[in-house]
Short mmCIF file of C-alpha atoms and ligand atoms in Angstrom, two decimals:
data_model
loop_
_atom_site.label_atom_id
_atom_site.label_comp_id
_atom_site.label_asym_id
_atom_site.label_seq_id
_atom_site.Cartn_x
_atom_site.Cartn_y
_atom_site.Cartn_z
CA MET A 1 -61.80 -64.65 32.69
CA GLN A 2 -62.14 -64.49 36.50
CA ARG A 3 -65.84 -65.15 36.23
CA GLN A 4 -65.29 -68.15 33.95
CA ILE A 5 -62.80 -69.61 36.39
CA ALA A 6 -65.24 -69.06 39.26
CA ASP A 7 -68.04 -70.80 37.28
CA CYS A 8 -65.79 -73.76 36.58
CA GLU A 9 -64.83 -74.01 40.22
CA ARG A 10 -68.47 -73.92 41.27
CA ILE A 11 -69.33 -76.81 38.93
CA ALA A 12 -66.28 -78.73 40.17
CA GLN A 13 -67.51 -78.28 43.72
CA GLN A 14 -70.99 -79.48 42.80
CA ARG A 15 -69.45 -82.61 41.33
CA GLY A 16 -67.27 -83.12 44.34
CA TRP A 17 -64.05 -82.61 42.36
CA VAL A 18 -60.87 -81.21 43.88
CA VAL A 19 -59.41 -78.44 41.76
CA ALA A 20 -55.83 -79.41 41.02
CA GLU A 21 -54.80 -76.82 38.44
CA ARG A 22 -56.15 -73.88 36.45
CA TYR A 23 -55.01 -73.65 32.82
CA VAL A 24 -55.50 -70.17 31.36
CA ASP A 25 -54.13 -69.26 27.96
CA ASP A 26 -54.52 -65.54 27.61
CA ASP A 27 -56.54 -64.66 24.60
CA ILE A 28 -53.98 -62.70 22.66
CA SER A 29 -51.17 -65.23 22.61
CA ALA A 30 -53.62 -68.04 21.91
CA TRP A 31 -55.36 -66.45 18.97
CA SER A 32 -52.47 -64.66 17.31
CA GLY A 33 -49.90 -67.45 17.27
CA LYS A 34 -50.29 -71.21 17.18
CA ARG A 35 -48.67 -71.78 20.51
CA ARG A 36 -50.89 -72.34 23.52
CA PRO A 37 -48.51 -73.00 26.40
CA GLU A 38 -51.23 -73.70 28.97
CA PHE A 39 -53.14 -76.05 26.72
CA GLU A 40 -49.90 -77.93 26.13
CA ARG A 41 -49.25 -78.02 29.87
CA LEU A 42 -52.75 -79.51 30.33
CA LEU A 43 -52.01 -82.21 27.75
CA ALA A 44 -48.72 -83.01 29.48
CA ASP A 45 -50.45 -83.24 32.85
CA LEU A 46 -53.16 -85.48 31.40
CA ARG A 47 -50.59 -87.83 29.92
CA ALA A 48 -48.68 -87.87 33.21
CA GLY A 49 -51.86 -88.90 34.99
CA ALA A 50 -51.85 -85.81 37.20
CA VAL A 51 -55.37 -84.82 36.16
CA ARG A 52 -58.42 -87.04 36.23
CA GLY A 53 -61.09 -84.66 35.06
CA VAL A 54 -61.23 -81.55 32.88
CA LEU A 55 -63.80 -78.78 33.09
CA VAL A 56 -63.92 -76.26 30.31
CA TYR A 57 -65.99 -73.13 30.40
CA HIS A 58 -67.08 -73.50 26.82
CA LEU A 59 -66.00 -75.72 23.94
CA ASP A 60 -64.49 -72.59 22.38
CA ARG A 61 -62.07 -72.26 25.26
CA LEU A 62 -60.69 -75.66 24.33
CA THR A 63 -60.73 -75.46 20.57
CA ARG A 64 -60.06 -71.75 19.98
CA GLY A 65 -62.23 -71.99 16.91
CA ASP A 66 -60.34 -74.94 15.51
CA LEU A 67 -62.66 -77.90 15.91
CA ARG A 68 -60.02 -80.27 14.62
CA VAL A 69 -58.38 -80.03 18.04
CA LEU A 70 -61.53 -81.47 19.57
CA GLU A 71 -61.46 -84.92 18.05
CA SER A 72 -57.98 -85.75 19.26
CA PHE A 73 -58.60 -84.17 22.66
CA VAL A 74 -61.75 -86.20 23.26
CA ASP A 75 -59.95 -89.35 22.06
CA LEU A 76 -57.11 -88.71 24.49
CA CYS A 77 -59.47 -88.15 27.38
CA ASP A 78 -61.40 -91.32 26.60
CA GLU A 79 -58.24 -93.31 26.34
CA LEU A 80 -56.99 -92.01 29.70
CA ARG A 81 -60.49 -92.33 31.23
CA VAL A 82 -60.51 -88.68 32.09
CA GLU A 83 -63.87 -87.14 32.89
CA LEU A 84 -64.92 -84.14 30.88
CA GLY A 85 -67.30 -81.34 31.59
CA CYS A 86 -68.50 -78.11 30.05
CA VAL A 87 -69.91 -75.17 31.99
CA THR A 88 -71.83 -73.63 29.09
CA GLY A 89 -72.67 -74.39 25.50
CA ASP A 90 -74.67 -76.86 23.44
CA VAL A 91 -72.25 -79.75 23.61
CA ASP A 92 -71.84 -81.33 27.01
CA LEU A 93 -68.62 -83.27 27.09
CA ALA A 94 -69.74 -84.99 30.28
CA THR A 95 -72.17 -87.25 28.43
CA SER A 96 -71.27 -89.85 25.83
CA THR A 97 -73.72 -88.26 23.36
CA GLY A 98 -71.99 -84.94 23.87
CA ARG A 99 -68.62 -86.49 23.25
CA LEU A 100 -69.87 -88.18 20.10
CA THR A 101 -71.18 -84.84 18.89
CA ALA A 102 -67.83 -83.27 19.69
CA ARG A 103 -65.98 -85.99 17.75
CA MET A 104 -68.26 -85.54 14.77
CA LEU A 105 -67.79 -81.79 14.86
CA GLY A 106 -64.06 -82.37 14.96
CA SER A 107 -63.85 -84.71 12.01
CA LEU A 108 -66.23 -82.53 10.01
CA ALA A 109 -63.95 -79.56 10.60
CA ARG A 110 -60.92 -81.63 9.56
CA TYR A 111 -62.68 -82.75 6.38
CA GLU A 112 -63.68 -79.20 5.51
CA SER A 113 -60.23 -77.89 6.09
CA ASP A 114 -58.56 -80.58 3.94
CA HIS A 115 -61.17 -80.09 1.31
CA LYS A 116 -60.68 -76.35 1.32
CA SER A 117 -56.92 -76.52 0.82
CA GLU A 118 -57.42 -79.05 -1.95
CA ARG A 119 -59.92 -76.70 -3.56
CA ILE A 120 -57.57 -73.77 -3.24
CA ARG A 121 -54.72 -75.76 -4.75
CA ARG A 122 -56.87 -76.76 -7.74
CA LYS A 123 -58.05 -73.17 -8.15
CA HIS A 124 -54.45 -71.94 -8.32
CA GLU A 125 -53.54 -74.62 -10.85
CA GLU A 126 -56.49 -73.64 -12.99
CA ILE A 127 -55.60 -69.94 -12.89
CA ALA A 128 -52.03 -70.78 -13.87
CA ALA A 129 -53.06 -73.13 -16.69
CA ASN A 130 -55.19 -70.33 -18.10
CA GLY A 131 -52.21 -68.00 -18.05
CA ARG A 132 -53.94 -65.60 -15.67
CA VAL A 133 -52.24 -63.45 -13.03
CA SER A 134 -52.07 -64.55 -9.43
CA GLY A 135 -53.18 -62.21 -6.70
CA GLY A 136 -50.84 -60.51 -4.25
CA GLY A 137 -47.21 -59.61 -4.61
CA SER A 138 -45.70 -56.38 -5.79
CA ARG A 139 -45.95 -54.72 -9.20
CA PRO A 140 -43.78 -56.58 -11.71
CA TYR A 141 -41.20 -54.38 -13.45
CA GLY A 142 -42.37 -53.51 -16.97
CA TYR A 143 -46.06 -53.70 -16.10
CA GLU A 144 -48.65 -51.56 -14.38
CA ALA A 145 -50.15 -52.49 -11.01
CA ASP A 146 -52.82 -54.57 -12.75
CA LYS A 147 -49.90 -56.80 -13.85
CA LEU A 148 -51.46 -56.86 -17.34
CA THR A 149 -50.75 -53.51 -18.96
CA VAL A 150 -47.25 -52.90 -20.28
CA ARG A 151 -45.54 -49.78 -18.85
CA ALA A 152 -43.78 -48.51 -21.95
CA ALA A 153 -40.83 -46.75 -20.34
CA GLU A 154 -39.94 -49.77 -18.22
CA ALA A 155 -40.52 -52.20 -21.08
CA ALA A 156 -37.94 -50.25 -23.07
CA ILE A 157 -35.44 -50.77 -20.21
CA VAL A 158 -36.22 -54.50 -20.11
CA ARG A 159 -35.64 -54.80 -23.84
CA GLU A 160 -32.44 -52.80 -23.63
CA CYS A 161 -31.07 -54.90 -20.76
CA ALA A 162 -32.04 -58.17 -22.47
CA LYS A 163 -30.27 -57.07 -25.62
CA ARG A 164 -27.12 -56.03 -23.77
CA LEU A 165 -27.01 -59.22 -21.74
CA LEU A 166 -27.43 -61.36 -24.86
CA ALA A 167 -24.64 -59.34 -26.46
CA GLY A 168 -22.39 -60.54 -23.66
CA GLU A 169 -22.35 -57.60 -21.29
CA PRO A 170 -22.01 -58.63 -17.62
CA VAL A 171 -25.04 -58.08 -15.38
CA LEU A 172 -22.96 -55.97 -13.01
CA SER A 173 -21.98 -53.51 -15.70
CA ILE A 174 -25.58 -53.10 -16.88
CA VAL A 175 -26.65 -52.51 -13.28
CA ARG A 176 -24.00 -49.86 -12.76
CA ASP A 177 -25.09 -48.10 -15.91
CA LEU A 178 -28.79 -48.14 -14.91
CA ASN A 179 -27.95 -46.65 -11.54
CA GLU A 180 -25.72 -43.99 -13.05
CA ARG A 181 -28.45 -42.99 -15.45
CA GLY A 182 -30.85 -42.70 -12.51
CA VAL A 183 -33.17 -45.43 -13.86
CA MET A 184 -35.35 -46.61 -10.98
CA SER A 185 -36.32 -50.17 -10.14
CA ALA A 186 -39.96 -51.16 -9.72
CA SER A 187 -39.87 -50.18 -6.05
CA GLY A 188 -38.30 -46.85 -6.91
CA GLY A 189 -34.89 -47.82 -5.56
CA VAL A 190 -31.53 -48.60 -7.10
CA TRP A 191 -30.75 -51.76 -9.02
CA SER A 192 -28.79 -54.68 -7.71
CA PRO A 193 -27.46 -57.56 -9.80
CA GLN A 194 -29.99 -59.83 -8.07
CA SER A 195 -32.95 -57.64 -8.91
CA LEU A 196 -32.01 -57.29 -12.55
CA ARG A 197 -31.21 -60.99 -12.90
CA ARG A 198 -34.58 -61.89 -11.35
CA ILE A 199 -36.46 -59.76 -13.86
CA LEU A 200 -34.53 -60.89 -16.91
CA ALA A 201 -34.77 -64.55 -15.96
CA SER A 202 -38.48 -64.35 -15.33
CA PRO A 203 -40.66 -65.96 -18.04
CA ARG A 204 -43.21 -63.24 -17.24
CA ILE A 205 -41.42 -60.73 -19.50
CA SER A 206 -41.75 -63.12 -22.42
CA GLY A 207 -45.47 -63.52 -21.76
CA GLN A 208 -45.29 -66.93 -20.16
CA ARG A 209 -47.11 -68.05 -17.02
CA THR A 210 -45.24 -70.14 -14.48
CA HIS A 211 -46.56 -72.28 -11.67
CA HIS A 212 -44.18 -73.61 -9.01
CA GLY A 213 -41.26 -72.56 -11.16
CA GLN A 214 -42.48 -74.29 -14.34
CA ILE A 215 -43.77 -72.59 -17.46
CA VAL A 216 -47.32 -73.89 -17.76
CA ALA A 217 -49.06 -71.61 -20.25
CA LYS A 218 -49.00 -68.64 -22.51
CA ALA A 219 -49.85 -65.70 -20.28
CA VAL A 220 -52.83 -63.39 -20.77
CA TRP A 221 -50.54 -60.34 -20.52
CA PRO A 222 -48.42 -59.16 -23.46
CA ALA A 223 -44.77 -60.15 -23.80
CA ILE A 224 -42.00 -57.59 -23.65
CA ILE A 225 -39.34 -59.80 -25.18
CA GLY A 226 -39.64 -62.90 -27.35
CA ALA A 227 -39.95 -66.37 -25.80
CA LYS A 228 -36.76 -67.48 -27.56
CA ASP A 229 -34.77 -64.59 -26.14
CA GLY A 230 -36.24 -65.33 -22.74
CA ALA A 231 -35.06 -68.94 -22.92
CA LYS A 232 -31.60 -67.83 -24.06
CA ILE A 233 -31.32 -65.42 -21.16
CA ARG A 234 -32.31 -68.06 -18.66
CA ALA A 235 -29.77 -70.46 -20.11
CA LEU A 236 -27.16 -67.71 -19.96
CA LEU A 237 -27.90 -66.75 -16.37
CA ALA A 238 -27.95 -70.38 -15.29
CA ASN A 239 -24.61 -71.00 -16.98
CA PRO A 240 -22.10 -71.86 -14.26
CA GLU A 241 -19.28 -70.22 -16.18
CA ARG A 242 -21.03 -66.89 -15.87
CA ARG A 243 -21.56 -67.46 -12.19
CA THR A 244 -17.83 -67.70 -11.67
CA ASN A 245 -17.76 -64.02 -12.62
CA LYS A 246 -19.31 -63.56 -9.22
CA ALA A 247 -16.29 -65.32 -7.73
CA ALA A 248 -14.00 -62.71 -9.27
CA ARG A 249 -14.64 -60.61 -6.19
CA ARG A 250 -13.40 -57.16 -5.59
CA TYR A 251 -12.08 -55.75 -2.39
CA LEU A 252 -14.46 -54.95 0.42
CA LEU A 253 -12.08 -52.87 2.51
CA GLY A 254 -10.56 -50.65 -0.15
CA GLY A 255 -9.41 -47.42 1.48
CA LEU A 256 -10.22 -48.56 5.00
CA LEU A 257 -7.07 -50.42 6.02
CA VAL A 258 -4.15 -48.37 7.31
CA CYS A 259 -0.58 -49.52 7.71
CA SER A 260 0.48 -49.19 11.36
CA HIS A 261 4.10 -48.84 10.27
CA CYS A 262 3.84 -45.79 8.00
CA GLY A 263 0.23 -44.69 8.22
CA GLU A 264 -0.52 -45.14 4.50
CA ARG A 265 -3.72 -46.79 3.23
CA LEU A 266 -3.31 -50.36 2.05
CA VAL A 267 -4.26 -51.17 -1.53
CA ALA A 268 -5.46 -54.32 -3.28
CA ARG A 269 -2.40 -56.25 -4.36
CA PRO A 270 -3.10 -59.93 -5.13
CA ARG A 271 -0.29 -62.46 -4.91
CA SER A 272 1.09 -63.77 -8.17
CA GLY A 273 -1.02 -66.89 -7.64
CA GLY A 274 -4.15 -64.68 -7.62
CA GLN A 275 -4.83 -64.97 -3.90
CA ARG A 276 -6.43 -61.74 -2.76
CA ARG A 277 -4.33 -59.60 -0.54
CA TYR A 278 -3.99 -56.02 0.72
CA ALA A 279 -0.60 -54.39 0.76
CA CYS A 280 1.11 -51.20 1.83
CA ALA A 281 2.41 -50.54 -1.65
CA LYS A 282 5.63 -48.73 -2.45
CA GLY A 283 7.15 -47.85 -5.78
CA PRO A 284 6.08 -45.48 -8.52
CA GLY A 285 2.74 -43.89 -7.76
CA PHE A 286 2.63 -45.30 -4.22
CA SER A 287 3.86 -43.80 -1.04
CA GLY A 288 3.69 -46.79 1.31
CA CYS A 289 6.52 -48.60 3.05
CA GLY A 290 6.09 -51.98 1.36
CA LYS A 291 6.31 -53.78 4.70
CA THR A 292 2.69 -54.65 5.53
CA TYR A 293 0.71 -57.37 3.76
CA ILE A 294 -2.47 -59.10 4.84
CA ASN A 295 -4.62 -61.87 3.38
CA ALA A 296 -7.86 -60.31 2.10
CA ASP A 297 -10.27 -63.20 2.90
CA ASN A 298 -9.24 -63.32 6.54
CA VAL A 299 -9.28 -59.62 7.24
CA GLU A 300 -12.60 -59.18 5.42
CA ARG A 301 -14.22 -62.00 7.37
CA PHE A 302 -12.97 -60.58 10.67
CA VAL A 303 -14.01 -57.01 9.92
CA THR A 304 -17.42 -58.10 8.60
CA GLU A 305 -18.12 -60.00 11.80
CA ALA A 306 -16.98 -57.09 13.95
CA VAL A 307 -19.08 -54.65 11.94
CA LEU A 308 -22.19 -56.83 12.13
CA ILE A 309 -21.86 -56.95 15.88
CA ARG A 310 -21.28 -53.23 15.96
CA LEU A 311 -24.21 -52.54 13.64
CA ASP A 312 -26.54 -54.24 16.06
CA SER A 313 -25.92 -51.54 18.54
CA ALA A 314 -26.54 -47.87 19.01
CA ALA A 315 -23.57 -47.15 16.76
CA LEU A 316 -25.68 -47.99 13.75
CA GLN A 317 -28.38 -45.64 14.89
CA ARG A 318 -25.85 -42.81 15.20
CA ALA A 319 -24.24 -43.57 11.88
CA LEU A 320 -27.56 -43.46 10.15
CA GLU A 321 -28.61 -40.27 11.84
CA ARG A 322 -25.42 -38.67 10.58
CA ARG A 323 -26.37 -39.85 7.13
CA GLN A 324 -29.83 -38.43 7.47
CA ARG A 325 -28.36 -35.00 8.01
CA LYS A 326 -27.17 -35.28 4.44
CA ALA A 327 -30.77 -35.18 3.23
CA PRO A 328 -30.53 -31.53 2.08
CA ASP A 329 -28.00 -32.86 -0.41
CA ALA A 330 -30.72 -34.87 -2.11
CA GLN A 331 -32.82 -31.74 -2.36
CA ARG A 332 -29.92 -29.85 -3.88
CA TRP A 333 -29.18 -32.48 -6.53
CA LEU A 334 -32.83 -32.88 -7.39
CA SER A 335 -33.17 -29.15 -8.07
CA GLU A 336 -29.92 -29.23 -10.03
CA LEU A 337 -31.41 -32.03 -12.12
CA GLU A 338 -34.61 -30.10 -12.68
CA GLN A 339 -32.78 -26.92 -13.63
CA ALA A 340 -30.59 -28.69 -16.15
CA GLN A 341 -33.58 -30.42 -17.67
CA ALA A 342 -35.43 -27.12 -17.93
CA GLN A 343 -32.45 -25.60 -19.68
CA GLN A 344 -32.43 -28.46 -22.16
CA VAL A 345 -36.04 -27.77 -22.97
CA GLU A 346 -35.36 -24.05 -23.39
CA LEU A 347 -32.43 -24.76 -25.70
CA ALA A 348 -34.49 -27.10 -27.85
CA ALA A 349 -37.20 -24.43 -28.10
CA ALA A 350 -34.63 -21.80 -29.08
CA TYR A 351 -33.33 -24.08 -31.78
CA GLY A 352 -36.87 -24.82 -32.89
CA ASN A 353 -37.54 -21.04 -33.19
CA ARG A 354 -34.29 -20.66 -35.16
CA GLU A 355 -32.84 -18.38 -32.53
CA ILE A 356 -29.67 -20.49 -32.41
CA SER A 357 -27.86 -22.71 -34.89
CA MET A 358 -27.27 -26.44 -34.66
CA ASP A 359 -23.64 -25.84 -33.70
CA GLU A 360 -24.63 -23.43 -31.00
CA LEU A 361 -27.17 -25.97 -29.75
CA ARG A 362 -24.55 -28.71 -29.58
CA ALA A 363 -22.06 -26.45 -27.80
CA ALA A 364 -24.64 -25.28 -25.28
CA ARG A 365 -25.87 -28.80 -24.64
CA LYS A 366 -22.54 -30.22 -23.52
CA PRO A 367 -22.17 -28.53 -20.12
CA ILE A 368 -25.86 -29.16 -19.39
CA GLU A 369 -25.45 -32.86 -20.09
CA ALA A 370 -22.42 -32.94 -17.82
CA ARG A 371 -24.49 -31.34 -15.07
CA LEU A 372 -27.28 -33.85 -15.62
CA THR A 373 -24.95 -36.83 -15.44
CA ASN A 374 -23.31 -35.53 -12.32
CA ALA A 375 -26.60 -34.82 -10.57
CA ARG A 376 -27.87 -38.32 -11.42
CA LYS A 377 -24.68 -39.88 -10.08
CA GLN A 378 -24.94 -37.95 -6.84
CA LEU A 379 -28.55 -38.96 -6.40
CA ALA A 380 -27.75 -42.59 -7.09
CA LYS A 381 -25.05 -42.40 -4.43
CA LEU A 382 -27.47 -40.95 -1.89
CA SER A 383 -30.19 -43.49 -2.54
CA ARG A 384 -27.64 -46.27 -2.27
CA SER A 385 -26.96 -45.27 1.32
CA SER A 386 -30.65 -45.48 2.08
CA VAL A 387 -30.39 -49.26 1.90
CA LEU A 388 -29.08 -49.00 5.44
CA ASP A 389 -32.19 -47.40 6.83
CA ARG A 390 -34.25 -50.55 7.10
CA TYR A 391 -31.56 -52.22 9.20
CA ILE A 392 -31.90 -49.79 12.09
CA GLY A 393 -32.39 -51.88 15.22
CA ASN A 394 -32.66 -54.99 13.07
CA GLY A 395 -29.19 -56.47 13.16
CA ASP A 396 -30.45 -60.00 12.54
CA ALA A 397 -32.02 -59.00 9.23
CA LEU A 398 -28.75 -57.42 8.20
CA ARG A 399 -26.82 -60.52 9.11
CA ALA A 400 -29.20 -62.63 7.05
CA ASP A 401 -29.03 -60.29 4.06
CA TRP A 402 -25.33 -59.63 4.20
CA ASP A 403 -24.21 -62.06 1.54
CA SER A 404 -26.87 -60.92 -0.90
CA LEU A 405 -25.83 -57.26 -0.64
CA ASP A 406 -23.50 -56.10 -3.38
CA LEU A 407 -20.01 -55.01 -2.58
CA SER A 408 -20.76 -51.29 -2.68
CA GLN A 409 -23.60 -51.74 -0.21
CA GLN A 410 -21.43 -53.86 2.08
CA HIS A 411 -18.69 -51.28 1.79
CA ALA A 412 -21.14 -48.48 2.62
CA LEU A 413 -22.23 -50.35 5.76
CA VAL A 414 -18.68 -51.01 6.89
CA ALA A 415 -17.66 -47.39 6.20
CA ALA A 416 -20.71 -46.17 8.13
CA VAL A 417 -19.29 -47.51 11.38
CA VAL A 418 -15.57 -47.92 10.79
CA ASP A 419 -13.29 -44.98 10.20
CA SER A 420 -10.31 -47.19 9.48
CA ILE A 421 -8.66 -50.42 10.58
CA ARG A 422 -5.03 -50.26 11.58
CA VAL A 423 -3.02 -53.27 10.40
CA GLY A 424 0.00 -54.13 12.52
CA PRO A 425 3.07 -56.09 11.45
CA ALA A 426 2.84 -59.83 10.95
CA ARG A 427 4.24 -62.00 13.74
CA ARG A 428 7.28 -63.90 12.53
CA GLY A 429 6.68 -67.61 12.11
CA TYR A 430 2.94 -67.29 12.82
CA ASN A 431 1.06 -68.70 9.86
CA ARG A 432 -2.51 -68.61 11.03
CA PHE A 433 -4.71 -65.55 10.85
CA ASP A 434 -3.69 -63.23 13.65
CA GLU A 435 -6.55 -60.92 14.59
CA SER A 436 -4.41 -59.14 17.16
CA ARG A 437 -2.84 -57.35 14.17
CA LEU A 438 -6.12 -55.52 13.55
CA THR A 439 -7.33 -52.47 15.43
CA PRO A 440 -10.62 -51.06 14.17
CA VAL A 441 -11.04 -47.32 14.66
CA TRP A 442 -14.79 -46.97 15.11
CA ARG A 443 -16.60 -43.84 14.12
CA PRO A 444 -17.85 -41.89 17.14
ZN1 ZN B 501 3.37 -49.02 5.39
#
C-alpha cells in the first residue's frame, strides 16, 4: 500500500499536480462488505469540487473487481472535468481512448451481471416447474438429506400429526405429546408449534413443488400425505378462528410472583370479564391473603423487558453456566432410558421363549414403561433449556426471537435470571400501571 501511494505521488509530481488528499480503503473492509468509506469520501469531494484530478494505482483499486462502478465513475469525472490517471495497467484513464475502453468495460460488466441474474432466475423457475429440489437449506423433516428419499420413521410422525390435526386436535397439544414421547425434530431438537405448523402446512409433504410460495408442479419426490389432506391442513392452519387459540394465552409468570403482604406466590386468577390477572388467592386450597392483585399484561410486559435487559449481560452467562452443570443429569436419564429399553427387550425374549406368561409379561412391563416415560420427560425438559444456549452474549437475537418462543421457553428464560418478583400493594386511586410495585429478585 505504501509503495502504491508513493508511486501515485511520483506520477502526480511529474504531472505538476499538488496532492490534496489520499483515499485508502483498506482491503478487508472493501472486499468483504459493500461499503467503501474512502471511495465515498472521494466521490463527495469530487462533487464538492475539492478535487480536480484523480490518480489511481490500478483500475482494480477503483473498481474492486466490479467494473460496473467504472462507467459511472468515468461519467462523473467527465462531467466535472476532472482529470484521470492510472499508474499501472492496460487502461490509461488519462487518455480519451482509455476512458472509452473503461466505459465499454463498465457497460459490458453491467450487461453480463444483469444477464446472469436473469439466467439464474430462469434456471430456478425451470427447476421448480420440473418439480425438482432446490439446492441449499436444511434437511426437510420426513426426508433424507438428498431431499428425495422418504425417511420412514419421520414420515410416520408426519402422517400421525396430520391425522390428529385434521381430527381437530390443537397444534400445541400435538407438540407437547411429541416432546413428551421424546420424538426429535429434523434438527434433533424439541418441537415448537411453529416448527410443526411449518412442516404440516408445507406442500412438500404432499409431493408438491412450490416456487415463491405457489404450488407450481408435482414434485419428483414421493408424497407422505395426500394432496387433498395437504390442502385441508393449509386451510385449517390459515383459518383465523384457529389462530385465536393462540390469543388464549397462558400465564408467563406462574410461580414467580410473590405477594409482599403475606409472602405467598400469586396465582392466575382472571377477572370475571376474562381479563388476565394474577392474585394472592385465599379460600379453600389457597393460603394467600387475598389482598394483592395485578394485571397480567402489564406485569408480564414489564418483567419481560427487565429480563431482556438483564439477559444481555453477564447474568445470562452465569445462569447458563449453572444450567450446564446439570449436564450429568442428561447422562443419567439417557442411561435410565437405555436400561429400561434393554429390559423391555429381555422381557419380550423371555416371553418368546415361554419362560413367562402373557400376564407376567404385562405386569412386568408396566413399571418399565413408567420408567421410560419419566426418562423421556426428563430428557425433553433438559433439551428445552438448551434453547437458551445460543443466546449467550447475543441479547439482540433473543429480543428479536422473543415473541416466537413458546411460553415454556419464555418462562425458562425468565426463571433462569429471576428468582421471584415481589408485588407490593396497589396505590389507592392510581389507575395506571405502577412499576414501583414490582421488585425483581435476581438470581445471583
Ligand atoms: Zn398475600
